[in-house]
């Protein structure tokens, strides 16, 4: 914020927003530390940024926008936290990938970063993911079991629809799947994704992250199908061999 010109910071036509891990975890402290920031988006910003921009453009108050923390009229911050359910994730409009094309008609060097699920079903002591998603304080916390909010996947159909679109329209052949945990607590969904890729004859490669407890004998068939569909690498977080630390 200190690098922004004063003309921008002091112009009432512009609003300064921050998001990501630091603002999400520190919240009020972040706003106190950076008084030039008008509001922050905590957790998932997929819908929040769109709704906030629409409200501000219409001259409306943004305190009711979910996942936005702003300063109220009395100077105190207002909180309204929401986690997207799997159904809401499926209903999101896909990004406008076309604006990322370069003059050479290349998109990410023919590789796309891509997410298929939010969160992680694990609870490792050293990890801050649940501090980021803050599931226990979501306004839909009591509509779903708490652990159902820990890992929220998109449907296999929606995932492969977007992969196919990128492959057919932009020639994307590699997908860096950036989920914190691709397998999660539903290996069946991973199987469905693999089966759909094979069924649609998509000549693609992809990389995933998952927990070591997903790479088990009972999931051999799932990983065999994923390999057939184009899986090239599996990244595992081997943080410690001491279960007490995990």
Tab-separated table of C-alpha atoms in Angstrom:
chain	number	residue	atom	x	y	z
A	1	UNK	CA	0.000	0.000	0.000
A	2	UNK	CA	2.885	2.383	0.752
A	3	UNK	CA	3.922	2.201	-2.901
A	4	UNK	CA	0.583	3.531	-4.134
A	5	UNK	CA	0.532	7.212	-5.096
A	6	UNK	CA	-1.258	9.522	-2.658
A	7	UNK	CA	-3.500	10.697	-5.487
A	8	UNK	CA	-4.891	7.187	-5.717
A	9	UNK	CA	-5.150	6.574	-1.980
A	10	UNK	CA	-6.946	9.881	-1.401
A	11	UNK	CA	-9.303	9.715	-4.373
A	12	UNK	CA	-12.810	8.682	-3.188
A	13	UNK	CA	-13.489	7.104	-6.585
A	14	UNK	CA	-10.995	4.326	-5.826
A	15	UNK	CA	-11.116	1.609	-3.196
A	16	UNK	CA	-8.149	-0.421	-2.019
A	17	UNK	CA	-8.831	-4.099	-1.286
A	18	UNK	CA	-6.523	-6.852	0.010
A	19	UNK	CA	-6.993	-10.613	0.191
A	20	UNK	CA	-5.148	-13.888	0.697
A	21	UNK	CA	-3.608	-15.621	3.689
A	22	UNK	CA	-2.220	-12.625	5.609
A	23	UNK	CA	-5.377	-10.452	5.573
A	24	UNK	CA	-7.589	-13.496	6.186
A	25	UNK	CA	-5.702	-14.703	9.241
A	26	UNK	CA	-4.932	-11.305	10.794
A	27	UNK	CA	-8.200	-9.534	9.810
A	28	UNK	CA	-8.733	-6.571	12.189
A	29	UNK	CA	-5.004	-6.336	12.887
A	30	UNK	CA	-4.336	-6.051	9.157
A	31	UNK	CA	-6.852	-3.219	8.770
A	32	UNK	CA	-5.348	-1.431	11.791
A	33	UNK	CA	-1.842	-1.830	10.384
A	34	UNK	CA	-2.808	-0.645	6.903
A	35	UNK	CA	-5.321	2.212	7.306
A	36	UNK	CA	-5.230	2.960	3.568
A	37	UNK	CA	-6.849	-0.401	2.827
A	38	UNK	CA	-10.594	0.145	2.576
A	39	UNK	CA	-11.647	-3.483	2.995
A	40	UNK	CA	-10.312	-7.008	2.892
A	41	UNK	CA	-11.666	-10.217	1.423
A	42	UNK	CA	-11.204	-13.208	3.700
A	43	UNK	CA	-11.152	-16.843	2.651
A	44	UNK	CA	-12.688	-17.455	-0.742
A	45	UNK	CA	-13.017	-14.380	-2.921
A	46	UNK	CA	-14.679	-15.991	-5.950
A	47	UNK	CA	-18.033	-14.309	-5.340
A	48	UNK	CA	-17.017	-11.699	-2.786
A	49	UNK	CA	-14.930	-9.544	-5.124
A	50	UNK	CA	-17.666	-9.501	-7.769
A	51	UNK	CA	-20.385	-8.583	-5.278
A	52	UNK	CA	-18.181	-5.967	-3.600
A	53	UNK	CA	-17.377	-4.245	-6.903
A	54	UNK	CA	-21.050	-4.250	-7.926
A	55	UNK	CA	-22.105	-2.788	-4.572
A	56	UNK	CA	-19.441	-0.088	-4.620
A	57	UNK	CA	-20.259	0.813	-8.231
A	58	UNK	CA	-23.869	1.283	-7.209
A	59	UNK	CA	-22.899	3.359	-4.174
A	60	UNK	CA	-24.138	0.693	-1.770
A	61	UNK	CA	-22.772	-0.452	1.583
A	62	UNK	CA	-20.542	-3.543	1.328
A	63	UNK	CA	-20.831	-4.621	4.975
A	64	UNK	CA	-23.432	-7.243	4.040
A	65	UNK	CA	-21.285	-8.806	1.315
A	66	UNK	CA	-20.157	-12.231	2.435
A	67	UNK	CA	-16.406	-12.651	3.063
A	68	UNK	CA	-15.790	-8.917	3.126
A	69	UNK	CA	-14.449	-7.235	6.262
A	70	UNK	CA	-14.850	-3.486	6.167
A	71	UNK	CA	-14.880	-0.563	8.540
A	72	UNK	CA	-18.383	0.336	9.619
A	73	UNK	CA	-19.679	3.830	10.263
A	74	UNK	CA	-18.498	3.610	13.869
A	75	UNK	CA	-15.018	2.550	12.759
A	76	UNK	CA	-15.443	-1.036	13.913
A	77	UNK	CA	-15.039	-3.866	11.468
A	78	UNK	CA	-18.004	-5.874	10.244
A	79	UNK	CA	-17.701	-9.631	9.699
A	80	UNK	CA	-19.874	-11.834	7.475
A	81	UNK	CA	-18.128	-15.106	6.606
A	82	UNK	CA	-19.282	-17.778	4.140
A	83	UNK	CA	-17.777	-20.912	2.610
A	84	UNK	CA	-18.853	-22.025	-0.840
A	85	UNK	CA	-20.577	-25.402	-0.842
A	86	UNK	CA	-19.781	-27.954	-3.575
A	87	UNK	CA	-22.998	-26.909	-5.320
A	88	UNK	CA	-21.957	-23.244	-5.220
A	89	UNK	CA	-18.500	-24.115	-6.546
A	90	UNK	CA	-20.113	-25.932	-9.462
A	91	UNK	CA	-22.331	-22.921	-10.163
A	92	UNK	CA	-19.424	-20.457	-10.426
A	93	UNK	CA	-18.803	-19.012	-13.857
A	94	UNK	CA	-15.452	-20.184	-15.219
A	95	UNK	CA	-12.717	-17.574	-15.660
A	96	UNK	CA	-12.522	-15.739	-18.982
A	97	UNK	CA	-9.449	-17.637	-20.098
A	98	UNK	CA	-9.424	-15.817	-23.446
A	99	UNK	CA	-8.051	-12.608	-21.921
A	100	UNK	CA	-4.869	-14.470	-20.948
A	101	UNK	CA	-3.887	-15.198	-24.536
A	102	UNK	CA	-0.660	-13.563	-25.668
A	103	UNK	CA	0.073	-12.309	-29.218
A	104	UNK	CA	1.763	-15.653	-29.840
A	105	UNK	CA	-1.548	-17.339	-28.981
A	106	UNK	CA	-0.037	-19.100	-26.007
A	107	UNK	CA	-1.796	-19.566	-22.685
A	108	UNK	CA	0.437	-20.411	-19.721
A	109	UNK	CA	2.862	-21.985	-22.215
A	110	UNK	CA	0.141	-24.543	-23.026
A	111	UNK	CA	-0.235	-25.380	-19.336
A	112	UNK	CA	-3.067	-24.117	-17.137
A	113	UNK	CA	-3.238	-23.787	-13.347
A	114	UNK	CA	-6.532	-25.270	-12.347
A	115	UNK	CA	-8.455	-26.072	-9.170
A	116	UNK	CA	-11.041	-28.802	-8.612
A	117	UNK	CA	-11.611	-28.624	-4.838
A	118	UNK	CA	-11.252	-26.265	-1.893
A	119	UNK	CA	-9.821	-27.207	1.484
A	120	UNK	CA	-8.392	-30.381	2.985
A	121	UNK	CA	-9.991	-33.200	5.033
A	122	UNK	CA	-6.880	-33.499	7.209
A	123	UNK	CA	-6.078	-31.626	10.392
A	124	UNK	CA	-2.304	-31.342	10.729
A	125	UNK	CA	-1.092	-29.258	13.645
A	126	UNK	CA	1.469	-27.325	11.590
A	127	UNK	CA	-0.880	-26.358	8.744
A	128	UNK	CA	-2.813	-23.090	8.505
A	129	UNK	CA	-5.425	-24.155	5.968
A	130	UNK	CA	-8.286	-24.380	8.482
A	131	UNK	CA	-7.267	-21.037	9.925
A	132	UNK	CA	-7.625	-19.668	6.403
A	133	UNK	CA	-10.992	-21.229	5.601
A	134	UNK	CA	-12.225	-20.754	9.188
A	135	UNK	CA	-14.935	-23.399	8.753
A	136	UNK	CA	-16.237	-23.239	12.311
A	137	UNK	CA	-17.294	-19.597	11.836
A	138	UNK	CA	-18.884	-19.865	8.396
A	139	UNK	CA	-22.493	-18.677	8.269
A	140	UNK	CA	-23.482	-22.058	6.765
A	141	UNK	CA	-21.654	-23.979	9.488
A	142	UNK	CA	-24.834	-25.530	10.917
A	143	UNK	CA	-26.347	-26.443	7.562
A	144	UNK	CA	-23.585	-29.008	6.989
A	145	UNK	CA	-21.427	-31.209	9.210
A	146	UNK	CA	-18.240	-29.344	10.063
A	147	UNK	CA	-16.013	-31.888	8.322
A	148	UNK	CA	-18.083	-31.516	5.151
A	149	UNK	CA	-16.754	-27.940	4.993
A	150	UNK	CA	-13.135	-29.039	5.395
A	151	UNK	CA	-12.945	-30.422	1.831
A	152	UNK	CA	-15.396	-29.181	-0.789
A	153	UNK	CA	-14.971	-30.619	-4.293
A	154	UNK	CA	-16.381	-29.591	-7.635
A	155	UNK	CA	-18.203	-32.351	-9.491
A	156	UNK	CA	-16.253	-34.558	-11.886
A	157	UNK	CA	-18.493	-33.430	-14.752
A	158	UNK	CA	-17.762	-29.730	-14.184
A	159	UNK	CA	-14.039	-30.344	-13.770
A	160	UNK	CA	-13.679	-32.241	-17.027
A	161	UNK	CA	-15.998	-29.823	-18.861
A	162	UNK	CA	-13.542	-27.011	-18.102
A	163	UNK	CA	-10.514	-29.154	-18.965
A	164	UNK	CA	-12.081	-30.080	-22.280
A	165	UNK	CA	-12.906	-26.446	-23.065
A	166	UNK	CA	-9.317	-25.357	-22.413
A	167	UNK	CA	-7.941	-28.255	-24.400
A	168	UNK	CA	-10.211	-27.826	-27.433
A	169	UNK	CA	-10.312	-24.003	-27.528
A	170	UNK	CA	-6.754	-23.093	-26.502
A	171	UNK	CA	-4.748	-26.239	-27.097
A	172	UNK	CA	-3.930	-26.672	-23.407
A	173	UNK	CA	-2.240	-30.028	-22.936
A	174	UNK	CA	-1.024	-29.729	-19.320
A	175	UNK	CA	-2.996	-29.039	-16.153
A	176	UNK	CA	-1.275	-28.114	-12.891
A	177	UNK	CA	-4.078	-28.968	-10.461
A	178	UNK	CA	-3.464	-26.724	-7.469
A	179	UNK	CA	-5.917	-28.265	-4.982
A	180	UNK	CA	-4.480	-28.677	-1.501
A	181	UNK	CA	-5.830	-32.221	-1.763
A	182	UNK	CA	-7.112	-33.597	-5.076
A	183	UNK	CA	-8.214	-37.010	-3.738
A	184	UNK	CA	-9.692	-35.746	-0.484
A	185	UNK	CA	-12.118	-38.091	1.242
A	186	UNK	CA	-13.754	-39.146	-2.020
A	187	UNK	CA	-11.505	-41.281	-4.250
A	188	UNK	CA	-14.641	-42.082	-6.249
A	189	UNK	CA	-14.697	-38.531	-7.603
A	190	UNK	CA	-11.079	-38.909	-8.773
A	191	UNK	CA	-12.104	-42.115	-10.520
A	192	UNK	CA	-14.987	-40.308	-12.245
A	193	UNK	CA	-12.659	-37.532	-13.424
A	194	UNK	CA	-10.259	-40.099	-14.886
A	195	UNK	CA	-13.080	-41.985	-16.577
A	196	UNK	CA	-14.478	-38.784	-18.110
A	197	UNK	CA	-11.068	-37.733	-19.482
A	198	UNK	CA	-10.638	-41.168	-21.062
A	199	UNK	CA	-14.207	-41.225	-22.381
A	200	UNK	CA	-13.766	-37.837	-24.075
A	201	UNK	CA	-10.381	-38.877	-25.481
A	202	UNK	CA	-8.591	-35.813	-24.120
A	203	UNK	CA	-4.876	-36.027	-24.825
A	204	UNK	CA	-3.730	-34.169	-21.723
A	205	UNK	CA	-1.299	-34.492	-18.832
A	206	UNK	CA	-1.898	-33.334	-15.257
A	207	UNK	CA	-0.245	-33.128	-11.841
A	208	UNK	CA	-1.937	-33.366	-8.444
A	209	UNK	CA	-1.294	-32.858	-4.738
A	210	UNK	CA	-2.744	-35.207	-2.174
A	211	UNK	CA	-2.135	-36.635	1.286
A	212	UNK	CA	0.014	-39.706	1.771
A	213	UNK	CA	-2.920	-41.571	3.339
A	214	UNK	CA	-4.694	-41.425	-0.041
A	215	UNK	CA	-1.924	-43.410	-1.738
A	216	UNK	CA	-3.003	-46.795	-0.426
A	217	UNK	CA	-3.509	-50.290	-1.750
A	218	UNK	CA	-7.270	-49.832	-1.828
A	219	UNK	CA	-6.830	-46.878	-4.199
A	220	UNK	CA	-4.526	-48.672	-6.652
A	221	UNK	CA	-7.280	-48.914	-9.272
A	222	UNK	CA	-8.076	-45.210	-8.895
A	223	UNK	CA	-4.455	-44.208	-9.472
A	224	UNK	CA	-4.152	-46.657	-12.362
A	225	UNK	CA	-7.119	-44.956	-14.053
A	226	UNK	CA	-5.678	-41.516	-13.320
A	227	UNK	CA	-2.382	-42.568	-14.896
A	228	UNK	CA	-4.234	-43.834	-17.966
A	229	UNK	CA	-6.063	-40.486	-18.153
A	230	UNK	CA	-2.781	-38.525	-18.110
A	231	UNK	CA	-1.571	-38.249	-14.502
A	232	UNK	CA	2.192	-37.643	-14.523
A	233	UNK	CA	3.133	-36.635	-10.987
A	234	UNK	CA	1.726	-36.868	-7.472
A	235	UNK	CA	3.095	-34.403	-4.904
A	236	UNK	CA	2.931	-35.613	-1.299
A	237	UNK	CA	3.541	-33.547	1.805
A	238	UNK	CA	5.853	-35.774	3.839
A	239	UNK	CA	6.265	-33.277	6.660
A	240	UNK	CA	7.401	-35.579	9.448
A	241	UNK	CA	7.706	-39.252	10.405
A	242	UNK	CA	6.568	-38.375	13.925
A	243	UNK	CA	2.794	-38.745	14.266
A	244	UNK	CA	2.788	-36.504	17.352
A	245	UNK	CA	3.999	-33.615	15.189
A	246	UNK	CA	1.252	-34.275	12.675
